[in-house]
Amino acid sequence: NAGVTQTPKFQVLKTGQSMTLQCAQDMNHNSMYWYRQDPGMGLRLIYYSASEGTTDKGEVPNGYNVSRLNKREFSLRLESAAPSQTSVYFCASSEVLRRERIHEQYFGPGTRLTVT
Amino acid sequence: EDKVVQSPLSLVVHEGDTVTLNCSYEVTNFRSLLWYKQEKKAPTFLFMLTSSGIEKKSGRLSSILDKKELFSILNITATQTGDSAIYLCAVLNQGAQKLVFGQGTRLTINP
């Protein structure tokens, strides 16, 4: 099992360029998440998908779009990158969080994005 | 708006010391509180706490939740340099199916 994989690991963009961050999980999880992590800010939720076919905004969705392509894959798109989007991006997956016994989110290794 | 606040934001101690990390929260429909450790890359799960007053323990790490006062603490005894990491607290909103994270505490253990 690879767990949660993300590509690319690093990316440098110029302001206004677009790109898609890819995420896949092989644990048959229903829910998937995109976070960004900035110094001193912890993890902030961008978008999430509670199940295949649904997506919802998180805390900081502006400037991003997502696609839950199938149960395995959840991509994050920056249509027109801005320097404020320089961050480390983490994808995560979990079983349905409503069930108390299913609580753990598994994180991917992260993508370090720099926008100049 | 759901909020999770951790303190201190940064802590530097010597190997062998005991540390206590704090997490307070204001969340509608609280379900559970989770602690994660983040070293170089992705956060890894430590504990989940749902009931008040019940201590969760794993080796030198332990955690307890106070649902009346809306906080949790994470204790690490006999710290080692390998405990150096960012410790993240997150709270599960029962209805929303999502975790709300605090800012994290950066813990540095000096030899």
Coordinates of N, CA, C and O in Angstrom, one line a residue, chain B:
Chain B
E1 N -17.8 30.6 14.5 CA -16.8 30.0 13.7 C -15.9 29.1 14.6 O -15.5 29.5 15.7
D2 N -15.7 27.9 14.2 CA -14.9 26.9 14.9 C -13.4 27.4 15.1 O -12.9 28.0 14.1
K3 N -12.8 27.2 16.3 CA -11.5 27.8 16.5 C -10.7 26.8 17.4 O -11.3 26.3 18.4
V4 N -9.5 26.6 17.1 CA -8.6 25.8 17.9 C -7.3 26.6 18.1 O -6.7 27.1 17.2
V5 N -6.9 26.8 19.4 CA -5.7 27.6 19.7 C -4.8 26.8 20.5 O -5.1 26.2 21.6
Q6 N -3.5 26.7 20.1 CA -2.5 26.0 20.8 C -1.5 26.9 21.4 O -1.2 28.0 20.9
S7 N -1.0 26.5 22.6 CA 0.1 27.2 23.2 C 1.0 26.3 23.9 O 0.6 25.2 24.4
P8 N 2.3 26.7 24.1 CA 2.9 27.8 23.4 C 3.1 27.6 21.9 O 2.9 26.4 21.4
L9 N 3.4 28.6 21.1 CA 3.6 28.3 19.7 C 5.0 27.7 19.5 O 5.2 27.0 18.5
S10 N 5.9 28.0 20.4 CA 7.3 27.5 20.2 C 7.8 27.2 21.6 O 7.5 27.9 22.6
L11 N 8.6 26.1 21.7 CA 9.1 25.7 23.0 C 10.5 25.0 22.8 O 10.6 24.1 22.0
V12 N 11.5 25.4 23.6 CA 12.8 24.8 23.5 C 13.2 24.3 24.9 O 13.2 25.1 25.8
V13 N 13.5 23.1 25.0 CA 13.9 22.5 26.3 C 15.1 21.6 26.1 O 15.5 21.3 25.0
H14 N 15.6 21.1 27.2 CA 16.8 20.2 27.2 C 16.3 18.7 27.2 O 15.2 18.4 27.8
E15 N 17.1 17.9 26.7 CA 16.8 16.5 26.7 C 16.5 16.0 28.2 O 17.3 16.4 29.0
G16 N 15.5 15.2 28.4 CA 15.2 14.7 29.7 C 14.1 15.6 30.4 O 13.5 15.1 31.4
D17 N 13.9 16.8 29.9 CA 12.8 17.6 30.6 C 11.4 17.0 30.2 O 11.3 16.2 29.3
T18 N 10.5 17.4 31.0 CA 9.1 17.1 30.7 C 8.4 18.4 30.2 O 8.6 19.5 30.7
V19 N 7.6 18.2 29.1 CA 6.9 19.3 28.5 C 5.4 19.1 28.5 O 4.9 17.9 28.5
T20 N 4.6 20.2 28.6 CA 3.2 20.1 28.5 C 2.7 21.1 27.4 O 3.1 22.3 27.4
L21 N 2.0 20.5 26.4 CA 1.5 21.4 25.3 C 0.0 21.5 25.5 O -0.7 20.6 25.9
N22 N -0.5 22.7 25.2 CA -1.9 23.0 25.4 C -2.7 23.2 24.1 O -2.2 23.7 23.2
C23 N -4.0 22.8 24.2 CA -4.9 23.0 23.1 C -6.2 23.4 23.6 O -6.8 22.6 24.4
S24 N -6.7 24.6 23.3 CA -8.1 24.9 23.7 C -8.9 25.1 22.4 O -8.4 25.4 21.3
Y25 N -10.2 24.9 22.6 CA -11.1 24.9 21.4 C -12.5 25.5 21.6 O -12.9 25.5 22.8
E26 N -13.0 26.0 20.5 CA -14.4 26.4 20.5 C -15.0 25.9 19.2 O -14.7 26.3 18.1
V27 N -15.8 24.8 19.4 CA -16.3 24.1 18.2 C -17.7 23.7 18.4 O -18.1 23.2 19.5
T28 N -18.6 24.0 17.4 CA -19.9 23.5 17.5 C -20.0 22.0 17.3 O -19.2 21.5 16.5
N29 N -20.8 21.3 17.9 CA -21.0 19.9 17.7 C -19.6 19.2 17.9 O -19.2 18.4 17.0
F30 N -19.0 19.4 19.0 CA -17.7 18.7 19.2 C -17.9 17.2 19.2 O -18.9 16.7 19.8
R31 N -17.0 16.5 18.6 CA -17.0 15.1 18.5 C -15.8 14.5 19.2 O -15.9 13.6 20.1
S32 N -14.6 14.9 18.8 CA -13.4 14.4 19.3 C -12.2 15.4 19.0 O -12.3 16.2 18.2
L33 N -11.2 15.1 19.8 CA -9.9 16.0 19.6 C -8.8 15.0 19.3 O -8.7 13.9 19.9
L34 N -8.0 15.5 18.3 CA -6.9 14.6 17.8 C -5.6 15.3 18.0 O -5.5 16.6 17.8
W35 N -4.5 14.6 18.3 CA -3.2 15.1 18.3 C -2.4 14.5 17.2 O -2.4 13.2 17.0
Y36 N -1.6 15.3 16.5 CA -0.7 14.8 15.4 C 0.7 15.3 15.7 O 0.9 16.4 16.3
K37 N 1.7 14.5 15.2 CA 3.1 14.9 15.3 C 3.6 15.1 13.9 O 3.4 14.3 13.0
Q38 N 4.3 16.2 13.6 CA 4.8 16.5 12.3 C 6.3 16.8 12.3 O 6.7 17.8 12.9
E39 N 7.0 15.8 11.8 CA 8.5 16.0 11.7 C 8.8 16.7 10.4 O 8.5 17.9 10.3
K40 N 9.4 16.0 9.5 CA 9.9 16.8 8.3 C 8.7 16.9 7.3 O 8.7 17.9 6.6
K41 N 7.9 16.0 7.2 CA 6.9 16.0 6.2 C 5.5 16.0 6.7 O 5.0 16.9 7.3
A42 N 4.8 14.8 6.4 CA 3.3 14.8 6.7 C 3.1 14.5 8.2 O 3.8 13.9 8.9
P43 N 2.0 15.1 8.7 CA 1.6 14.8 10.1 C 1.3 13.3 10.3 O 0.7 12.7 9.4
T44 N 1.6 12.8 11.4 CA 1.2 11.4 11.8 C 0.4 11.4 13.0 O 0.7 12.2 14.0
F45 N -0.5 10.6 13.1 CA -1.5 10.5 14.1 C -0.9 10.1 15.5 O -0.1 9.1 15.5
L46 N -1.3 10.7 16.6 CA -0.8 10.3 17.9 C -2.0 9.7 18.7 O -2.0 8.6 19.1
F47 N -3.0 10.6 19.0 CA -4.1 10.2 19.9 C -5.4 10.8 19.3 O -5.4 11.8 18.7
M48 N -6.5 10.1 19.7 CA -7.8 10.7 19.6 C -8.5 10.6 21.0 O -8.4 9.6 21.6
L49 N -9.1 11.7 21.4 CA -9.8 11.8 22.7 C -11.2 12.2 22.5 O -11.5 13.2 21.8
T50 N -12.1 11.4 23.1 CA -13.5 11.7 23.0 C -14.2 12.0 24.3 O -15.0 12.8 24.4
S51 N -13.7 11.3 25.3 CA -14.4 11.4 26.6 C -13.5 12.2 27.6 O -12.3 12.1 27.6
S52 N -14.2 12.9 28.4 CA -13.5 13.8 29.3 C -12.8 13.0 30.4 O -13.4 12.0 30.9
G53 N -11.6 13.4 30.8 CA -11.0 12.8 32.0 C -10.3 11.5 31.8 O -9.7 11.0 32.7
I54 N -10.4 10.9 30.6 CA -9.7 9.6 30.4 C -8.4 9.9 29.7 O -8.4 10.5 28.6
E55 N -7.3 9.4 30.3 CA -6.0 9.7 29.8 C -5.7 8.6 28.7 O -5.9 7.4 28.9
K56 N -5.1 9.1 27.6 CA -4.6 8.2 26.6 C -3.1 8.3 26.7 O -2.5 9.3 26.9
K57 N -2.5 7.1 26.6 CA -1.0 7.0 26.9 C -0.3 6.1 25.8 O -0.9 5.1 25.4
S58 N 0.8 6.6 25.4 CA 1.6 5.8 24.5 C 3.1 6.1 24.8 O 3.7 7.1 24.4
G59 N 3.7 5.2 25.6 CA 5.1 5.3 26.0 C 5.2 6.6 26.8 O 4.6 6.7 27.9
R60 N 6.1 7.5 26.4 CA 6.3 8.7 27.2 C 5.3 9.8 26.9 O 5.4 10.9 27.5
L61 N 4.4 9.6 26.0 CA 3.4 10.6 25.6 C 2.1 10.2 26.2 O 1.7 9.1 26.3
S62 N 1.4 11.3 26.7 CA 0.1 11.1 27.2 C -0.8 12.3 27.0 O -0.2 13.4 26.8
S63 N -2.1 12.1 27.0 CA -3.0 13.2 26.7 C -4.3 13.1 27.4 O -4.7 11.9 27.7
I64 N -4.9 14.2 27.8 CA -6.2 14.1 28.5 C -7.0 15.3 28.0 O -6.5 16.3 27.5
L65 N -8.3 15.1 28.0 CA -9.3 16.0 27.5 C -10.2 16.5 28.7 O -10.6 15.7 29.5
D66 N -10.5 17.8 28.7 CA -11.4 18.4 29.6 C -12.5 19.0 28.8 O -12.4 20.1 28.3
K67 N -13.7 18.3 28.7 CA -14.7 18.8 27.8 C -15.5 20.0 28.5 O -16.2 20.8 27.8
K68 N -15.4 20.1 29.8 CA -16.1 21.2 30.5 C -15.4 22.5 30.2 O -15.9 23.5 29.9
E69 N -14.0 22.4 30.4 CA -13.2 23.6 30.2 C -12.7 23.8 28.7 O -12.0 24.8 28.4
L70 N -13.0 22.9 27.9 CA -12.8 22.9 26.4 C -11.3 23.0 26.2 O -10.8 23.9 25.4
F71 N -10.5 22.1 26.7 CA -9.1 22.0 26.4 C -8.5 20.6 26.6 O -9.1 19.8 27.2
S72 N -7.3 20.5 26.0 CA -6.6 19.2 26.1 C -5.1 19.6 26.3 O -4.7 20.6 25.9
I73 N -4.4 18.7 27.0 CA -3.0 18.8 27.1 C -2.3 17.5 26.6 O -2.9 16.4 26.6
L74 N -1.1 17.7 26.1 CA -0.3 16.6 25.6 C 1.0 16.7 26.4 O 1.7 17.8 26.4
N75 N 1.3 15.7 27.2 CA 2.5 15.6 28.0 C 3.5 14.7 27.4 O 3.2 13.6 26.9
I76 N 4.8 15.1 27.4 CA 5.9 14.3 27.0 C 6.9 14.3 28.1 O 7.4 15.3 28.5
T77 N 7.2 13.1 28.7 CA 8.1 13.0 29.8 C 9.5 12.5 29.2 O 9.5 11.9 28.1
A78 N 10.5 12.8 30.0 CA 11.9 12.3 29.6 C 12.2 12.6 28.1 O 12.5 11.6 27.4
T79 N 12.0 13.8 27.7 CA 12.1 14.1 26.3 C 13.4 13.7 25.6 O 14.5 13.7 26.3
Q80 N 13.3 13.4 24.4 CA 14.5 13.0 23.6 C 14.6 13.9 22.3 O 13.6 14.5 21.9
T81 N 15.8 13.9 21.7 CA 15.9 14.8 20.6 C 14.9 14.4 19.4 O 14.5 15.2 18.7
G82 N 14.6 13.1 19.4 CA 13.6 12.6 18.4 C 12.2 13.1 18.6 O 11.4 13.0 17.7
D83 N 12.0 13.7 19.8 CA 10.6 14.3 20.0 C 10.5 15.7 19.4 O 9.4 16.3 19.3
S84 N 11.6 16.2 18.9 CA 11.5 17.5 18.2 C 10.6 17.5 17.0 O 10.8 16.6 16.1
A85 N 9.6 18.3 16.9 CA 8.6 18.3 15.9 C 7.6 19.4 16.1 O 7.7 20.1 17.1
I86 N 6.7 19.5 15.1 CA 5.5 20.4 15.3 C 4.4 19.5 15.8 O 4.2 18.4 15.2
Y87 N 3.8 19.8 16.9 CA 2.6 19.1 17.4 C 1.4 19.8 17.1 O 1.2 21.0 17.5
L88 N 0.5 19.1 16.4 CA -0.8 19.7 15.9 C -2.0 19.2 16.7 O -2.0 17.9 16.9
C89 N -2.9 20.0 17.1 CA -4.1 19.6 17.7 C -5.2 19.9 16.7 O -5.2 20.9 16.0
A90 N -6.2 19.0 16.6 CA -7.3 19.2 15.7 C -8.6 18.7 16.4 O -8.6 17.8 17.2
V91 N -9.7 19.4 16.0 CA -11.0 19.0 16.6 C -11.9 18.6 15.5 O -12.0 19.3 14.5
L92 N -12.6 17.6 15.7 CA -13.6 17.1 14.8 C -15.0 17.7 15.1 O -15.5 17.5 16.2
N93 N -15.5 18.4 14.1 CA -16.9 18.9 14.1 C -17.8 17.8 13.7 O -17.7 17.3 12.5
Q94 N -18.7 17.3 14.5 CA -19.4 16.1 14.3 C -20.3 16.2 13.0 O -20.4 15.3 12.3
G95 N -20.9 17.4 12.8 CA -21.8 17.5 11.7 C -21.1 17.7 10.4 O -21.5 17.3 9.4
A96 N -19.9 18.4 10.5 CA -19.3 18.9 9.2 C -18.3 17.9 8.6 O -17.9 18.1 7.5
Q97 N -18.0 16.9 9.3 CA -17.1 15.9 8.8 C -15.8 16.5 8.4 O -15.2 16.1 7.4
K98 N -15.3 17.4 9.2 CA -14.0 17.9 8.9 C -13.2 18.3 10.2 O -13.9 18.5 11.2
L99 N -11.9 18.3 10.1 CA -11.1 18.6 11.2 C -10.7 20.1 11.2 O -10.4 20.6 10.1
V100 N -10.7 20.7 12.3 CA -10.2 22.1 12.4 C -8.9 22.1 13.2 O -8.9 21.6 14.3
F101 N -7.8 22.5 12.6 CA -6.5 22.4 13.2 C -6.1 23.7 13.9 O -6.5 24.8 13.5
G102 N -5.3 23.6 15.0 CA -4.7 24.7 15.6 C -3.4 25.1 14.8 O -3.1 24.4 13.8
Q103 N -2.7 26.1 15.4 CA -1.5 26.6 14.6 C -0.3 25.7 14.8 O 0.6 25.8 14.1
G104 N -0.4 24.8 15.8 CA 0.8 24.0 16.0 C 1.7 24.5 17.1 O 1.8 25.8 17.3
T105 N 2.4 23.7 17.8 CA 3.5 24.0 18.7 C 4.8 23.4 18.2 O 4.9 22.2 18.0
R106 N 5.8 24.3 17.9 CA 7.1 23.8 17.5 C 7.9 23.5 18.7 O 8.3 24.4 19.4
L107 N 8.2 22.2 18.9 CA 9.0 21.7 20.1 C 10.4 21.4 19.6 O 10.6 20.6 18.7
T108 N 11.4 22.0 20.3 CA 12.8 21.7 20.0 C 13.4 21.1 21.3 O 13.3 21.7 22.3
I109 N 14.0 19.9 21.1 CA 14.7 19.3 22.3 C 16.2 19.4 22.0 O 16.7 18.8 21.0
N110 N 16.9 20.1 22.8 CA 18.3 20.2 22.7 C 19.1 19.2 23.5 O 18.6 18.9 24.6
P111 N 20.2 18.6 23.0 CA 20.9 17.5 23.7 C 21.6 18.1 24.9 O 21.8 19.3 25.0

